[in-house]
Structure formats: C-alpha cells, structure tokens
XYZ file of C-alpha atoms in Angstrom:
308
model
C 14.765 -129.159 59.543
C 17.683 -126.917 58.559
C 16.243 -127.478 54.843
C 12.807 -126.805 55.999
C 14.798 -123.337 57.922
C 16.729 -122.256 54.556
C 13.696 -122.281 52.704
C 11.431 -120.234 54.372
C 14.283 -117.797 54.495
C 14.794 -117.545 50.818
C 10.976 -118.279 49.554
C 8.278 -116.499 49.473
C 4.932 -118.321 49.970
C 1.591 -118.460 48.112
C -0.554 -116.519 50.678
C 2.905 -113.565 50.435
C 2.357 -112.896 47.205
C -1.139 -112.745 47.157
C -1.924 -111.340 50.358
C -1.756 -107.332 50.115
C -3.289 -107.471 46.189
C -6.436 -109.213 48.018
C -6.533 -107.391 51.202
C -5.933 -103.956 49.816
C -9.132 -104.817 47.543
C -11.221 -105.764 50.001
C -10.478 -103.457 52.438
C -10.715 -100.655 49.929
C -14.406 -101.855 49.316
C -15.214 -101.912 52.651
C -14.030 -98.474 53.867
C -15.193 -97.525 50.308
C -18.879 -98.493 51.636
C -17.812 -96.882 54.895
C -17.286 -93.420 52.729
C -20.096 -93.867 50.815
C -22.683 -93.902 53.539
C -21.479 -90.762 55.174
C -18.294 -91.942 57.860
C -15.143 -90.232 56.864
C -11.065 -91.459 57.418
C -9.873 -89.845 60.379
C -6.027 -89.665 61.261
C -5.370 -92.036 64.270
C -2.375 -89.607 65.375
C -4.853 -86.759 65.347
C -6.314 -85.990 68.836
C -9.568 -87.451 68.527
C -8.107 -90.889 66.766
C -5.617 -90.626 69.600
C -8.292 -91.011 71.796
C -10.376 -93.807 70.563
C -7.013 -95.464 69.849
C -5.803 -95.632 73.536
C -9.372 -96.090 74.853
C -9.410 -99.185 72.521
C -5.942 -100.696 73.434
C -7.034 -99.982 77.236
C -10.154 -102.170 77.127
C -7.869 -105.367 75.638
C -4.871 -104.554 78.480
C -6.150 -107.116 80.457
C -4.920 -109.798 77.542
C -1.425 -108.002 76.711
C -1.512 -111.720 74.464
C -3.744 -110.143 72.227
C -3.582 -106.137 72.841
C 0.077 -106.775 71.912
C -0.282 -108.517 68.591
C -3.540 -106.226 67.848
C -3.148 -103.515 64.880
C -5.296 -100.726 63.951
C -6.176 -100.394 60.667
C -8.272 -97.449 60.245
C -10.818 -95.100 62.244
C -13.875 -93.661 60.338
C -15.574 -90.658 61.448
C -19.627 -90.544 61.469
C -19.330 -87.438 59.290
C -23.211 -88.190 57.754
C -25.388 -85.368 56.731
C -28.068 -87.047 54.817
C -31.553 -86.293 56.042
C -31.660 -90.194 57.408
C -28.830 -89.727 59.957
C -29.857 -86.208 61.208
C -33.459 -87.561 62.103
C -31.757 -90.351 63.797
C -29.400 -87.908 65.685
C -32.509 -85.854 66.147
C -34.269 -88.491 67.872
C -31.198 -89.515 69.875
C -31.336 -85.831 71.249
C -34.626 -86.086 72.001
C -34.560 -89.140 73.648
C -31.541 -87.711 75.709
C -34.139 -84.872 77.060
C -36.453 -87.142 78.098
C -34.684 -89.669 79.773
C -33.415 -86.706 81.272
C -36.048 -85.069 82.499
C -37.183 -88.561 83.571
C -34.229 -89.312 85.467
C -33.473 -86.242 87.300
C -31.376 -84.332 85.015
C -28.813 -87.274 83.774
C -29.505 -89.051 80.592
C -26.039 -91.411 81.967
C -24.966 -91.323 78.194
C -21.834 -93.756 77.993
C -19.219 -94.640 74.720
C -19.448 -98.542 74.145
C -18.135 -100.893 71.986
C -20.047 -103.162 69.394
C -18.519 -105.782 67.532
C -20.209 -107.935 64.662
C -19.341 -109.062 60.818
C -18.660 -106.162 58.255
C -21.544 -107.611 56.381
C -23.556 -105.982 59.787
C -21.599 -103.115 60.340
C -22.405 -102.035 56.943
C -25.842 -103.056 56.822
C -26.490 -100.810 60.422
C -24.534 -97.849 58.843
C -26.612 -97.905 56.184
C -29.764 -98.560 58.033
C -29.579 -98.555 61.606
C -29.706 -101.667 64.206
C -31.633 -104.738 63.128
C -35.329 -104.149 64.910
C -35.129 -108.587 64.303
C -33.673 -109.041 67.938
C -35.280 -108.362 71.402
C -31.663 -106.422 72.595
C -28.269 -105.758 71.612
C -25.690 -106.515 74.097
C -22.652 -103.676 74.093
C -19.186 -103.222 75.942
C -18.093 -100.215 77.933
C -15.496 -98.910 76.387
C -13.111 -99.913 79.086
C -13.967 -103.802 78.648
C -14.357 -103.902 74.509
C -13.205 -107.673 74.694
C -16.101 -108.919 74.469
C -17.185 -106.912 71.609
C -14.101 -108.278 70.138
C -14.586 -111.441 70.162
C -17.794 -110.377 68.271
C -16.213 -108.805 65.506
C -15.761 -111.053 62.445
C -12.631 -111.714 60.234
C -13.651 -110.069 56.413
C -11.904 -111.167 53.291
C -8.449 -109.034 54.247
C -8.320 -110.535 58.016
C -9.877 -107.080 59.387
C -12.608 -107.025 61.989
C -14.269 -103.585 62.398
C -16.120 -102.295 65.793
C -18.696 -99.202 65.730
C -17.967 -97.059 68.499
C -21.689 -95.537 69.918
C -23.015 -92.998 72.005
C -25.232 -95.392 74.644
C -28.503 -93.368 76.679
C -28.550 -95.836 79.772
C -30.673 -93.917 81.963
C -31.375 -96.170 84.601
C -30.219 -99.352 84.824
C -31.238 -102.650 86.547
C -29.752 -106.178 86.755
C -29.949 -108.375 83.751
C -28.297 -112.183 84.555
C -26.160 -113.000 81.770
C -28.062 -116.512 81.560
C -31.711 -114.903 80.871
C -33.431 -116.174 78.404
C -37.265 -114.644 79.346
C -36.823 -110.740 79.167
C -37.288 -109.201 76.657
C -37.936 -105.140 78.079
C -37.302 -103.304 81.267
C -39.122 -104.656 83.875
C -40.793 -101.805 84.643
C -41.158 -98.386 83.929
C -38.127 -97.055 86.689
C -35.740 -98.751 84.367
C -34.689 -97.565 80.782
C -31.577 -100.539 80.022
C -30.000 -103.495 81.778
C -26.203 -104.530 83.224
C -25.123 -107.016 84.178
C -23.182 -105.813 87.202
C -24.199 -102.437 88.330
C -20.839 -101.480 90.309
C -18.766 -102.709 87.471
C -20.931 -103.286 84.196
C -18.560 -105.434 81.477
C -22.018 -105.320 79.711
C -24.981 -102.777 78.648
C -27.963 -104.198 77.882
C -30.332 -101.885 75.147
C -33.778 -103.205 74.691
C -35.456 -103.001 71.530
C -37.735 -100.552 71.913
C -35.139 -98.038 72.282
C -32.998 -99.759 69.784
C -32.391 -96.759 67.612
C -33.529 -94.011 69.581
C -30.715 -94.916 72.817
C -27.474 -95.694 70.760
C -25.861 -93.442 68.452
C -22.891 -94.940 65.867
C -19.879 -92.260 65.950
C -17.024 -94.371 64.805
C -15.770 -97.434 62.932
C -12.520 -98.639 64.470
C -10.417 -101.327 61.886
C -8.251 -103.410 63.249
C -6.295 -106.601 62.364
C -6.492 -109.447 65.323
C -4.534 -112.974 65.725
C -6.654 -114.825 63.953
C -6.954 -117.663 66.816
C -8.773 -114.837 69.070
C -11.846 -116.432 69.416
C -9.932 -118.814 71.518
C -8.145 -116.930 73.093
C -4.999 -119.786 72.630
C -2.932 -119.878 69.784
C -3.813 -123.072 67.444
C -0.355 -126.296 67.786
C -1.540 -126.616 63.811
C -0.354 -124.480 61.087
C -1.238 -124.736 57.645
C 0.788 -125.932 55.136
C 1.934 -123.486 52.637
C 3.361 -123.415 49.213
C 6.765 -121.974 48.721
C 8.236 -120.440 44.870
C 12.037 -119.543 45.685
C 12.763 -115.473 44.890
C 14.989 -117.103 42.743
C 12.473 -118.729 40.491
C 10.016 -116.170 41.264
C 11.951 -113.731 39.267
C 12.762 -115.551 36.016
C 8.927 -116.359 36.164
C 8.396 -112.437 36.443
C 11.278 -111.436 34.155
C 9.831 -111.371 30.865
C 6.489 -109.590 31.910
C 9.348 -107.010 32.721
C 11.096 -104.552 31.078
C 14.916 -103.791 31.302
C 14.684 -101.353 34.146
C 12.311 -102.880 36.665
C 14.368 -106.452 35.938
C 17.635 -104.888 36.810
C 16.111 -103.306 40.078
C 14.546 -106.612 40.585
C 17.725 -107.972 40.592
C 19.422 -105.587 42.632
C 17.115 -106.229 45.645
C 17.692 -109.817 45.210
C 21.036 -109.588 45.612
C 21.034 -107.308 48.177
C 18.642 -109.838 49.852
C 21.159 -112.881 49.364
C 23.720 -110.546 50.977
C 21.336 -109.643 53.912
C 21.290 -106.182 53.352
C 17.615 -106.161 53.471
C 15.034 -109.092 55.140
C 12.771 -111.535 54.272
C 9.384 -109.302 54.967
C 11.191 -106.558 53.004
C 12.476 -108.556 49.888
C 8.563 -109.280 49.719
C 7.550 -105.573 49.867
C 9.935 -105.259 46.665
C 8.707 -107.744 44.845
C 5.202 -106.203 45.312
C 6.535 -102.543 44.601
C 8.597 -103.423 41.496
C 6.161 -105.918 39.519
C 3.029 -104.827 40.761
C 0.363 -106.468 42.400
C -2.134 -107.571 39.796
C 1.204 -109.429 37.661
C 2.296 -111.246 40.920
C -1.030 -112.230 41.878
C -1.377 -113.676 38.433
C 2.338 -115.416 38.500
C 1.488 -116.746 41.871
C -2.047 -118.426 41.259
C -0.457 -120.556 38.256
C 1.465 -122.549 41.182
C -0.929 -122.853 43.729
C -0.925 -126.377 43.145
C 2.519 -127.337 42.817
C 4.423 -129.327 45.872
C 7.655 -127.042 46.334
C 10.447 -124.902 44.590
C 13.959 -124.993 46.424
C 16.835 -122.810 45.974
C-alpha cells in the first residue's frame, strides 16, 4: 500500500497527461459551435453571470454532495441577430401578448432550466426544440436538479444547460406518471405542473413548443461524474502510471536546452515539495506542450507500470 501511496505521489497517470489536450479541444469545438450560431462568452463575475451563477448553485443546495464538487465552466449569452432568432423572439413576444390578454394581463413568464446532451443543445440552438415529442419537461430555476441529471457528459466531462424564458400562462396539474396527454386539457389552460403550490416541474406542450420558451443562456459546467446516481461508485478504474522521472527523459530530446533545464528545475522543486502533485502536472503541460505530451503519453497506454 505504501508503494501503491509513493507512486501516485511521484507519477503522473495516462488520463493526466492527456486530459486538458483533449478537453480543451473539445470544449473549444463546442463553445466554438456555441459562437458560431449567435450565443456569445459572458464573464461569470460580471453582474448578469453573477446572477445565473448563484441562481444555478441555489437550485443544487439541496445536494451540497454535488453543488459542492460542481464547477462552472462557461456561460454563453444568446447574443443572435440572424433573421431566424429575431422571428423566433418575435413570436415569443407575440405569444406573450396574447397569453396576456388571455389571462388577464400576466403572461406568468418564468426562467427554467433544461438539461440534455450537447449533441441537443446544439442542434436546438441551431434550430429550435425538436417538434418529434408531444412536451418538454423543464425545471424552475430554483430546482435545476432535475435538469441536471438530464444534461449529458461530452467528450471533455462538461454537461451544458440552456437557460429559457418559459410563457406558463395558466397552469393545471399534470401527474408525473401520465402517459395519455398529450395538450392542455382544455382551452383555460396554456402548460402543465406538476405541483401548483410548489412546481419542481413545467410542463410545455408541443404546440407551443417554440412559440412559449425562449433560449437566453448556455450554462457549462463540470459534474462528479457518478451524478446520475447520485452515490459515488466503491470501483475506480485502474490507471496507468509513467514516473515524472521517466516522463522527462522520454520528453527530453523533443526538447531543447532551455525548456529541459526548466523541466528540470520544476522537477526538482517537486521532489523537494516546493510545488504539488496537480501543479508538477500543470508544468509538464506548460513547458512541453500539449500536442508532444499527448503524443509521449499514447505510446504507453498499454504498458503495466513505471516506478520511481
């Protein structure tokens, strides 16, 4: 055990080394597609990010287990001009009015969470919600568990959640367990809850699909990666471990003098616990680069174990 202890102190593992070069990539293409389709980085210490950032970590305070080990990543701004997105914020206006009118004077427009796969967060930023489904179920934004646990892991271990703009007009009781409606019941209602004192759930039909919900923001965020559980897993994968030591005569003559001498430097520095584990790492990365590492690394992904 004290063996097993020394190493993990003085190695760095496969998935290290690799980690950032593959998760910077992929989440570069994702916000990338994010950009590209009209949603724009926000600053999460600016007063609007501030905002959705505390609304967000207030909806998961009810499981500190995961609120606590919960990271945001980024926060994209629905910043689209493109003659697509202003009919569809047209027609969310419009729609507003009329429920409106409808409902004596109160559209009861809400924020809510949604939570699903990049693969459908792009695909609805680029074209709206899927018409393919008879509702889409969304969380207040004080209870965005649930649209949590809906959010799937990408490539770099981020899940992403579109923040909307929700006309409810008037609601009525949906069970949780239905199965056999598939629209209001009748003409007084405009979407369903399923608790009207304390809704954990809105309910938008879809006939309104894309006239009563309005994306505003993409919220990124890293998650333990047991959270569908909601327990952390007893098994851990095993890993493959390269000493720094032997890392760094592997890297050495991809090198030249002045990045092997500060390579060095850190190592030692390391050895004398003048700087940690996670840090020695961050070195590594910064002085050899990502792409060389990532390279270095792959040729042992089959090998048992270095040791010091």
């Amino acid at each position: 055990m004290n063996q097993i202890g020394a190493e993990n102190q003085t190695s760095i593992t496969i998935d290290d080394a690799m980690s950032e070069s593959n998760e910077l990539d992929s989440c570069y293409n994702c916000f990338q597609h994010f950009v590209t389709n009209g949603f724009s980085k926000i600053n999460e210490s600016s007063f609007e990010g501030d905002i959705i950032k505390t609304s967000f970590f207030s909806s998961l305070s009810r499981n500190p287990q995961i609120s606590y080990r919960t990271k945001i990543v980024a926060i994209h701004k629905n910043s689209n001009t493109s003659q697509c997105w202003k009919i569809r914020a047209h027609s969310f206006g419009v729609y507003t009015k009329a429920v409106a009118d409808t409902r004596g004077g109160d559209a009861n427009i809400k924020y809510a969470w949604y939570g699903a796969s990049k693969n459908e967060i792009c695909e609805t930023v680029m074209h709206g919600f899927s018409w393919r489904r008879h509702s889409l179920s969304v969380s207040p934004a004080k209870h965005g568990l649930d649209s949590v646990l809906c959010s799937g892991v990408d490539g770099s271990g981020v899940r992403h959640l579109l923040l909307c703009r929700v006309i409810l007009g008037k609601q009525e009781v949906v069970r949780e367990d239905s199965r056999d409606q598939f629209h209001p019941s009748s003409m007084d209602f405009d979407s369903a809850v399923d608790d009207i004192s304390s809704p954990t759930r809105y309910i938008i039909w879809n006939t309104h699909l894309n006239c009563n919900i309005l994306p505003c923001y993409i919220l990124s965020f890293e998650a333990p990666l047991y959270l569908s559980g909601l327990t952390e897993p007893k098994t851990i994968k095993p890993k493959t471990w390269i000493t720094f030591g032997t890392l760094i005569s592997i890297l050495s003559p991809f090198l030249d003098h002045s990045q092997r001498a500060s390579l060095e430097e850190q190592y030692t520095n390391y050895l004398e616990k003048k700087i940690t584990r996670p840090q020695m790492i961050q070195r590594v990365r910064a002085i050899a680069g990502n792409q060389l590492l990532s390279a270095v690394v792959k040729l042992y992904t089959n090998k048992v174990q270095f040791w010091t």
